[in-house]
PDB file of C-alpha atoms in Angstrom:
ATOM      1  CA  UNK A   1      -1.226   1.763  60.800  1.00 90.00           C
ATOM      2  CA  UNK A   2      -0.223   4.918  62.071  1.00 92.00           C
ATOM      3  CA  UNK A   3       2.956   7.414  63.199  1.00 90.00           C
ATOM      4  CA  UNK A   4       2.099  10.795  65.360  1.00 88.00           C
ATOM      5  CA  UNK A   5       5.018  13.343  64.890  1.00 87.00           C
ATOM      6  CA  UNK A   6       4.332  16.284  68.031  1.00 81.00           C
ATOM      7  CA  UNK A   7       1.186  18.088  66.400  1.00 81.00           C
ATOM      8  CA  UNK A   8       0.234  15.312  63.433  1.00 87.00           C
ATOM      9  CA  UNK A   9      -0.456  12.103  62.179  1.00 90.00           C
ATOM     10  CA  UNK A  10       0.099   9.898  59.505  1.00 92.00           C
ATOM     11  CA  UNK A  11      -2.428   6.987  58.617  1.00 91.00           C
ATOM     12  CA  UNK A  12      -3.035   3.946  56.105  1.00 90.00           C
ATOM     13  CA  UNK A  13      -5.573   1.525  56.592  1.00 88.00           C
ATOM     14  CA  UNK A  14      -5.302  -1.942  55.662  1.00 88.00           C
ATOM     15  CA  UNK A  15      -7.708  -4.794  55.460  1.00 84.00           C
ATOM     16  CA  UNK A  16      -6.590  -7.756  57.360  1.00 87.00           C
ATOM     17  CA  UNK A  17      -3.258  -8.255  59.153  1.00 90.00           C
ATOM     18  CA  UNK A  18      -0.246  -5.890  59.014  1.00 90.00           C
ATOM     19  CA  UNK A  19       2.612  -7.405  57.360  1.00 94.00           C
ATOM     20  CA  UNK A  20       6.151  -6.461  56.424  1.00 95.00           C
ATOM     21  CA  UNK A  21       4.715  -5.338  53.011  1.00 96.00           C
ATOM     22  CA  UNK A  22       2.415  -3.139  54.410  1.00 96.00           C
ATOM     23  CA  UNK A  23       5.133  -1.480  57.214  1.00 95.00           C
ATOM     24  CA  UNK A  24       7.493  -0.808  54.105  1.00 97.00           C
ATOM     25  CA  UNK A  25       4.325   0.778  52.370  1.00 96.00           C
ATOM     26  CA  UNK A  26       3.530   2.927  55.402  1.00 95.00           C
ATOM     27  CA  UNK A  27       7.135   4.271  55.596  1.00 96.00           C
ATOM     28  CA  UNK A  28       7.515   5.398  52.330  1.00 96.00           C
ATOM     29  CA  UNK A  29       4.592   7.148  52.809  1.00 94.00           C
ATOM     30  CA  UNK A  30       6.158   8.604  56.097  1.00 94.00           C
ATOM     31  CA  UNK A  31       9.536   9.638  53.981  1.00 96.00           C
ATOM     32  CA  UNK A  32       7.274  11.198  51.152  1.00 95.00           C
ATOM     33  CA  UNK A  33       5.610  13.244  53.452  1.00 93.00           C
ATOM     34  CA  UNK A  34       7.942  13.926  56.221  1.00 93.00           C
ATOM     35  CA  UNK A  35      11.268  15.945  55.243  1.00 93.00           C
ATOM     36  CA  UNK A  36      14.637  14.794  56.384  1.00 93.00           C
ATOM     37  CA  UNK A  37      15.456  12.268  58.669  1.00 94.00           C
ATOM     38  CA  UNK A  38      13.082  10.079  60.033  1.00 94.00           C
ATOM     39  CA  UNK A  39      12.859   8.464  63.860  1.00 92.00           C
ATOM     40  CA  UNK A  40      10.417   6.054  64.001  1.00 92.00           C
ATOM     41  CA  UNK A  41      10.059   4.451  67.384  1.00 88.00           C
ATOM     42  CA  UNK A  42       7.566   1.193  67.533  1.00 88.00           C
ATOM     43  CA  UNK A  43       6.176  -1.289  69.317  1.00 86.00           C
ATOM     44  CA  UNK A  44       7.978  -4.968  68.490  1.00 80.00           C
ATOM     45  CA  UNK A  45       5.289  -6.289  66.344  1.00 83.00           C
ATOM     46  CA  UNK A  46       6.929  -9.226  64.101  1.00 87.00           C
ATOM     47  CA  UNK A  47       6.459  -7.368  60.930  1.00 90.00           C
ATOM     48  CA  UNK A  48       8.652  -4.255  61.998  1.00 90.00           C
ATOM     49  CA  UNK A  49      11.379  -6.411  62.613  1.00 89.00           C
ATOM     50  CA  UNK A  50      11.189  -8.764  59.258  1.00 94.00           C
ATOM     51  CA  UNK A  51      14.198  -9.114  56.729  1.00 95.00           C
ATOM     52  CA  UNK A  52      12.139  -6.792  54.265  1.00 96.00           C
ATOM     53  CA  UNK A  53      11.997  -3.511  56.630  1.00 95.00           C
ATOM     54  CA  UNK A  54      15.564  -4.095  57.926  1.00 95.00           C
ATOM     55  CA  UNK A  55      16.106  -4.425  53.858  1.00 97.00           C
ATOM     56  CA  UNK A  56      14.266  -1.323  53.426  1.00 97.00           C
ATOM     57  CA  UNK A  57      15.890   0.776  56.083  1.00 96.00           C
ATOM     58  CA  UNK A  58      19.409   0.248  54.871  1.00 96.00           C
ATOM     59  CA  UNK A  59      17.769   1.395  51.273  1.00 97.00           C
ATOM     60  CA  UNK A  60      17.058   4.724  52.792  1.00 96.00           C
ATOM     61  CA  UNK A  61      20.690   5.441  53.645  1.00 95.00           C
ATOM     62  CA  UNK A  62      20.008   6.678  57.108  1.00 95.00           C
ATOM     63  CA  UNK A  63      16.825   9.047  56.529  1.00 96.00           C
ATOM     64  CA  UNK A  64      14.911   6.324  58.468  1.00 95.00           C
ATOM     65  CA  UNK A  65      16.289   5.231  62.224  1.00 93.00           C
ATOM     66  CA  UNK A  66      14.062   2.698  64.067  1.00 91.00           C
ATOM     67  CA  UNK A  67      13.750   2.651  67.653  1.00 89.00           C
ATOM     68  CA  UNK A  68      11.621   0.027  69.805  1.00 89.00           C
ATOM     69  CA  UNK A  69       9.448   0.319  72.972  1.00 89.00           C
ATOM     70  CA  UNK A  70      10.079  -2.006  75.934  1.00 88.00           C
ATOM     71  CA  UNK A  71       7.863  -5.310  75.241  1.00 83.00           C
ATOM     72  CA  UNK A  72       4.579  -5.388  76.484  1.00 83.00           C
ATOM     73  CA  UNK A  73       4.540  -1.080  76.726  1.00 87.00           C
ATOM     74  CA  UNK A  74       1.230   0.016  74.728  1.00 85.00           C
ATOM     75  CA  UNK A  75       0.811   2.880  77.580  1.00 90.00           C
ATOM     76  CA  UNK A  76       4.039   4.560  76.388  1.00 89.00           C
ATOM     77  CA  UNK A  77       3.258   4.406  72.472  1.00 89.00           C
ATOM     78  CA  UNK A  78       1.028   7.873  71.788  1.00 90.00           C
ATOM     79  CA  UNK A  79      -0.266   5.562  68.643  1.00 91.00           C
ATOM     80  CA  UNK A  80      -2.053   3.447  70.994  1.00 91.00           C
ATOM     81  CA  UNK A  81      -4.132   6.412  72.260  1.00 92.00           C
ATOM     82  CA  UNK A  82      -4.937   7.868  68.991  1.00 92.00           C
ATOM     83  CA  UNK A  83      -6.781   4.075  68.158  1.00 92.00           C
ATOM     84  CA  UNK A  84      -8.135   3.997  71.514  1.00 94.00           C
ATOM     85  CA  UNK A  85      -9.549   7.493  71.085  1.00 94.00           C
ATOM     86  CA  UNK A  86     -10.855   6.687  66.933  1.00 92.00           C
ATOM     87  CA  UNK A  87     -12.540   3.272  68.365  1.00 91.00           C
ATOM     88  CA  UNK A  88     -14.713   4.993  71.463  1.00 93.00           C
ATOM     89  CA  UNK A  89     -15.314   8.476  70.103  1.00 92.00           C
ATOM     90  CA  UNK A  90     -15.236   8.488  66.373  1.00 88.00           C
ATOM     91  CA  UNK A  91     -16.687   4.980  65.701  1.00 89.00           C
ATOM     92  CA  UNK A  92     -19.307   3.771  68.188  1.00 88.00           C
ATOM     93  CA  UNK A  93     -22.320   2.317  67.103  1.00 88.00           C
ATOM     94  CA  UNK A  94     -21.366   2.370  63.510  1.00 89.00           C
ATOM     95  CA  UNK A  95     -22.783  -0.368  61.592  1.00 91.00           C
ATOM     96  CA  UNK A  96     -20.997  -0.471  57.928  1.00 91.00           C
ATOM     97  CA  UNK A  97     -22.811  -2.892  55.488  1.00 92.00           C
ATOM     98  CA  UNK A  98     -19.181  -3.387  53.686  1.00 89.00           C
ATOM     99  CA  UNK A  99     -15.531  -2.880  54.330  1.00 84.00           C
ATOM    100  CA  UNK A 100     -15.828   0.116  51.625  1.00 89.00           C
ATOM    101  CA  UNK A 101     -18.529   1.660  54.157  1.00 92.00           C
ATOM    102  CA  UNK A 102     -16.111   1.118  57.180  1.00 88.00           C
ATOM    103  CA  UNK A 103     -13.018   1.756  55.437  1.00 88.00           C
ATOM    104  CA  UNK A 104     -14.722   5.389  54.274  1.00 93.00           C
ATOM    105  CA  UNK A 105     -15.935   6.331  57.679  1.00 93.00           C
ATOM    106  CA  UNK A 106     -13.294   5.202  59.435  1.00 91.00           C
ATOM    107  CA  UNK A 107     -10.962   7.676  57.096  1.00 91.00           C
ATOM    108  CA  UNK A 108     -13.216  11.195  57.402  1.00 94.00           C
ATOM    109  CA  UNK A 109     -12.644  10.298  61.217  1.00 93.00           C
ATOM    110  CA  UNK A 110      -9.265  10.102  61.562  1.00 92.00           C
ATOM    111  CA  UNK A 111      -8.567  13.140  58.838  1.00 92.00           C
ATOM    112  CA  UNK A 112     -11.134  15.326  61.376  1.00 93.00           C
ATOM    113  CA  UNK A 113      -9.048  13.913  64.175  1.00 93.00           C
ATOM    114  CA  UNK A 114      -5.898  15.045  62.157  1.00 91.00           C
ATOM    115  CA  UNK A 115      -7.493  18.820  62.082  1.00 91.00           C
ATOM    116  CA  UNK A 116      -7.308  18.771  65.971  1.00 92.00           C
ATOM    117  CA  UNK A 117      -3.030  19.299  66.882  1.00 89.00           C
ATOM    118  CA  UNK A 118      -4.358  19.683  70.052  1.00 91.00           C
ATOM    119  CA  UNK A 119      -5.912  16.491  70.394  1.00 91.00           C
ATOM    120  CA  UNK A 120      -2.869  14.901  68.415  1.00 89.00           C
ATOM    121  CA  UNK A 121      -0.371  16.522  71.630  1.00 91.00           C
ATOM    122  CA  UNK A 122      -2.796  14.550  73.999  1.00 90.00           C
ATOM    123  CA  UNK A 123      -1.833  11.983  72.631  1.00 90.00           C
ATOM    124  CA  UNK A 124       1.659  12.476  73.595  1.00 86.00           C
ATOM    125  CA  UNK A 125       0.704  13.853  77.186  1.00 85.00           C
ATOM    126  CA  UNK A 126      -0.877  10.798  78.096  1.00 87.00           C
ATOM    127  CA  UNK A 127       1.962   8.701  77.102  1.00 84.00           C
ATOM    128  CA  UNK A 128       4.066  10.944  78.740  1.00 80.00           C
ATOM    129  CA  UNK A 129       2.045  10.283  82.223  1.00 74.00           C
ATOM    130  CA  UNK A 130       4.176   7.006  82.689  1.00 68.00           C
TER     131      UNK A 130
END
């Protein structure tokens, strides 16, 4: 899971599916490391719109505001170009023997990705193409 402000990014990685537990998880993180309010913009994946991060919103007293792209929109989510770019120039042909070797990899990548604000702002430019 991940959330790109203008010139960074913010990352957990979980094994298996995402699930409401997991999005609250990722948002505190967000809120810990992010000052002030919050504007979190996502894609309508069932978990972002569960009981528990509705629940979890109102908690935060209106530091967090959630905002949803159009259904069936990946090209206008700057997320979805930071995973495309991790999965074809960070990760290919990489072999792990164990999730520990994958989940370790996978991490130095996206922290040396997170080094690059330039490369973060493409992120945005392509989304901003349409």
């Amino acid at each position: 899971m991940a959330g790109v402000t203008w010139r960074k990014f913010y990352f957990r990685l979980f094994p298996g599916s995402i699930r409401s537990a997991q999005v609250v998880q990722f948002l505190r993180h967000l809120l810990r490391h992010i000052p002030g309010k919050v504007l979190v913009i996502w894609d309508g994946l069932r978990s972002h719109r569960s009981r528990m991060v509705s629940e979890f919103v109102i908690e935060t007293r209106g530091r967090l505001e959630l905002e949803f792209l159009p259904a069936y929109a990946p090209e206008l989510n700057p997320v979805e170009y930071l995973w495309g770019y991790w999965k074809h120039h960070e990760l290919p042909n990489f072999c792990p023997k164990s999730f520990f070797e994958l989940s370790s990899h996978a991490r130095n990548a996206l922290r040396r990705m997170r080094r690059r604000p330039t490369l973060v702002t493409a992120f945005w430019k392509q989304a901003e193409l349409f």
